[in-house]
Amino acid sequence: MSTKLITKEGHEALKKELDYLWREKRPDTTRKVTWAASLGDRSENADYQYNKKLLREIDRRVRYLRKRLEDMRVVEYMPEQEGKVFFGAWVDIENEQGETKRFRIVGYDEIYDRMDYISIDSPMARALLRKEVDDEAIVQTPSGEVCWWITGIEYVK
């Protein structure tokens, strides 16, 4: 089960997606279904079948977003977090080979379509929590333990 935390920006993005689906995408798709149904035989009508399926997918996503937004806890920056890795932090890390990474620790619903976001529930995020700059974090991976050093921590304020 994913942690029910979300950043302020992530919460706004999910609300925006819900609003778009409910106010624009769903009514447009409903109009297309109605039009396609008026053409007659629905069993062989590709427009009707496609848009009906799309309507079910929209409704499923709307239900999910409504429930998820209701259950989420928005976590905003607090000055006490400064200097340590907590939810919402941008973290710079480096390993022994000199490979560097930069990402933000966010909620499960925010990581899609973003290569620079990782879930708070990921092994990397769990290993980094409460650490400071120059601390070592041992991350459990399928191929064994990997050691990373924290080189920077920033927060969106």
Short mmCIF file of C-alpha atoms in Angstrom, two decimals:
data_model
loop_
_atom_site.label_atom_id
_atom_site.label_comp_id
_atom_site.label_asym_id
_atom_site.label_seq_id
_atom_site.Cartn_x
_atom_site.Cartn_y
_atom_site.Cartn_z
CA MET A 1 0.00 0.00 0.00
CA SER A 2 1.34 3.42 -0.87
CA THR A 3 1.83 6.17 1.67
CA LYS A 4 -1.00 8.72 1.48
CA LEU A 5 1.23 11.79 1.31
CA ILE A 6 1.40 14.31 -1.50
CA THR A 7 3.15 17.61 -2.16
CA LYS A 8 1.14 20.79 -2.63
CA GLU A 9 2.11 20.84 -6.33
CA GLY A 10 1.09 17.20 -6.77
CA HIS A 11 -2.26 17.79 -5.09
CA GLU A 12 -2.96 20.73 -7.40
CA ALA A 13 -2.01 18.64 -10.45
CA LEU A 14 -4.39 15.82 -9.46
CA LYS A 15 -7.21 18.31 -8.83
CA LYS A 16 -6.54 19.87 -12.23
CA GLU A 17 -6.64 16.43 -13.90
CA LEU A 18 -9.92 15.58 -12.14
CA ASP A 19 -11.45 18.90 -13.19
CA TYR A 20 -10.35 18.39 -16.81
CA LEU A 21 -11.71 14.83 -16.96
CA TRP A 22 -15.03 15.74 -15.35
CA ARG A 23 -15.72 19.09 -17.04
CA GLU A 24 -14.19 18.64 -20.50
CA LYS A 25 -13.17 15.10 -21.46
CA ARG A 26 -16.20 13.23 -20.09
CA PRO A 27 -18.88 15.53 -21.62
CA ASP A 28 -17.08 15.43 -24.99
CA THR A 29 -16.85 11.64 -24.92
CA THR A 30 -20.50 11.36 -23.84
CA ARG A 31 -21.50 13.44 -26.87
CA LYS A 32 -19.52 11.11 -29.13
CA VAL A 33 -21.17 8.02 -27.61
CA THR A 34 -24.61 9.56 -28.09
CA TRP A 35 -23.83 10.45 -31.70
CA ALA A 36 -22.42 6.98 -32.46
CA ALA A 37 -25.43 5.31 -30.82
CA SER A 38 -27.77 7.31 -33.07
CA LEU A 39 -26.21 5.69 -36.14
CA GLY A 40 -27.86 2.36 -35.41
CA ASP A 41 -26.32 -1.07 -34.93
CA ARG A 42 -24.00 -0.66 -31.92
CA SER A 43 -22.50 -4.15 -32.11
CA GLU A 44 -20.49 -3.29 -35.24
CA ASN A 45 -20.05 0.44 -34.61
CA ALA A 46 -16.36 1.07 -33.86
CA ASP A 47 -16.97 4.71 -32.84
CA TYR A 48 -19.56 3.63 -30.31
CA GLN A 49 -17.45 0.79 -28.88
CA TYR A 50 -14.25 2.86 -28.66
CA ASN A 51 -15.89 5.87 -27.03
CA LYS A 52 -17.94 3.71 -24.65
CA LYS A 53 -14.69 2.04 -23.52
CA LEU A 54 -13.04 5.46 -23.18
CA LEU A 55 -15.98 6.68 -21.10
CA ARG A 56 -15.56 3.70 -18.72
CA GLU A 57 -11.84 4.50 -18.38
CA ILE A 58 -12.59 8.17 -17.65
CA ASP A 59 -15.19 7.20 -15.04
CA ARG A 60 -12.74 4.78 -13.42
CA ARG A 61 -10.04 7.47 -13.22
CA VAL A 62 -12.52 10.05 -11.87
CA ARG A 63 -13.60 7.64 -9.11
CA TYR A 64 -9.96 6.90 -8.27
CA LEU A 65 -8.97 10.59 -8.16
CA ARG A 66 -11.96 11.59 -6.01
CA LYS A 67 -11.25 8.88 -3.46
CA ARG A 68 -7.49 9.42 -3.52
CA LEU A 69 -7.72 13.22 -3.14
CA GLU A 70 -10.08 12.75 -0.21
CA ASP A 71 -7.62 10.42 1.56
CA MET A 72 -4.39 12.31 0.82
CA ARG A 73 -2.48 14.46 3.29
CA VAL A 74 -0.76 17.47 1.73
CA VAL A 75 2.73 17.94 3.15
CA GLU A 76 4.14 21.45 2.88
CA TYR A 77 7.65 22.67 3.59
CA MET A 78 8.52 23.52 7.18
CA PRO A 79 11.77 25.28 8.19
CA GLU A 80 12.55 22.47 10.67
CA GLN A 81 13.19 20.16 7.68
CA GLU A 82 16.13 22.21 6.45
CA GLY A 83 19.40 20.26 6.30
CA LYS A 84 17.81 16.79 6.46
CA VAL A 85 16.05 14.60 3.90
CA PHE A 86 12.30 14.49 4.37
CA PHE A 87 9.24 14.24 2.12
CA GLY A 88 9.35 16.82 -0.70
CA ALA A 89 13.15 17.24 -0.66
CA TRP A 90 15.28 17.51 -3.79
CA VAL A 91 18.27 15.26 -3.08
CA ASP A 92 21.64 15.10 -4.86
CA ILE A 93 23.55 11.84 -4.38
CA GLU A 94 26.80 10.31 -5.63
CA ASN A 95 28.20 6.77 -5.53
CA GLU A 96 31.76 5.35 -5.46
CA GLN A 97 31.99 5.36 -9.26
CA GLY A 98 31.25 9.10 -9.37
CA GLU A 99 27.76 8.59 -10.78
CA THR A 100 25.43 11.37 -9.63
CA LYS A 101 21.64 11.58 -9.42
CA ARG A 102 19.17 14.29 -8.50
CA PHE A 103 15.55 13.60 -7.65
CA ARG A 104 12.66 14.68 -5.47
CA ILE A 105 11.02 12.44 -2.89
CA VAL A 106 7.26 12.64 -3.45
CA GLY A 107 4.05 10.63 -3.12
CA TYR A 108 3.14 7.60 -5.21
CA ASP A 109 0.67 9.54 -7.38
CA GLU A 110 3.28 12.10 -8.45
CA ILE A 111 6.01 9.91 -9.94
CA TYR A 112 4.43 9.12 -13.30
CA ASP A 113 5.84 10.91 -16.36
CA ARG A 114 8.68 12.27 -14.21
CA MET A 115 12.13 10.71 -14.33
CA ASP A 116 13.36 13.02 -11.56
CA TYR A 117 10.75 12.02 -8.94
CA ILE A 118 10.85 8.93 -6.73
CA SER A 119 8.18 7.57 -4.41
CA ILE A 120 8.53 7.96 -0.64
CA ASP A 121 7.89 4.21 -0.54
CA SER A 122 10.91 3.31 -2.71
CA PRO A 123 13.99 1.66 -1.17
CA MET A 124 16.12 4.65 -2.19
CA ALA A 125 13.84 7.16 -0.45
CA ARG A 126 13.58 5.00 2.68
CA ALA A 127 17.38 4.78 2.87
CA LEU A 128 17.76 8.56 2.52
CA LEU A 129 15.13 9.73 5.02
CA ARG A 130 16.46 11.78 7.97
CA LYS A 131 19.99 11.84 6.53
CA GLU A 132 22.10 14.99 6.13
CA VAL A 133 24.63 16.21 3.57
CA ASP A 134 27.77 13.98 3.55
CA ASP A 135 25.86 11.10 5.19
CA GLU A 136 26.08 7.63 3.69
CA ALA A 137 22.93 5.78 2.64
CA ILE A 138 22.95 2.04 2.02
CA VAL A 139 20.24 1.08 -0.48
CA GLN A 140 19.02 -2.51 -0.84
CA THR A 141 18.73 -3.43 -4.53
CA PRO A 142 18.02 -6.76 -6.27
CA SER A 143 21.75 -7.05 -7.03
CA GLY A 144 22.83 -6.27 -3.46
CA GLU A 145 23.61 -3.24 -1.32
CA VAL A 146 24.65 0.01 -2.98
CA CYS A 147 26.24 2.92 -1.11
CA TRP A 148 25.34 6.54 -1.95
CA TRP A 149 26.54 9.78 -0.37
CA ILE A 150 24.26 12.77 -0.04
CA THR A 151 25.82 15.83 -1.69
CA GLY A 152 22.88 18.26 -1.53
CA ILE A 153 19.41 18.79 -0.10
CA GLU A 154 16.92 21.46 -1.23
CA TYR A 155 13.25 22.16 -0.60
CA VAL A 156 10.60 23.98 -2.63
CA LYS A 157 9.53 26.86 -0.40
#
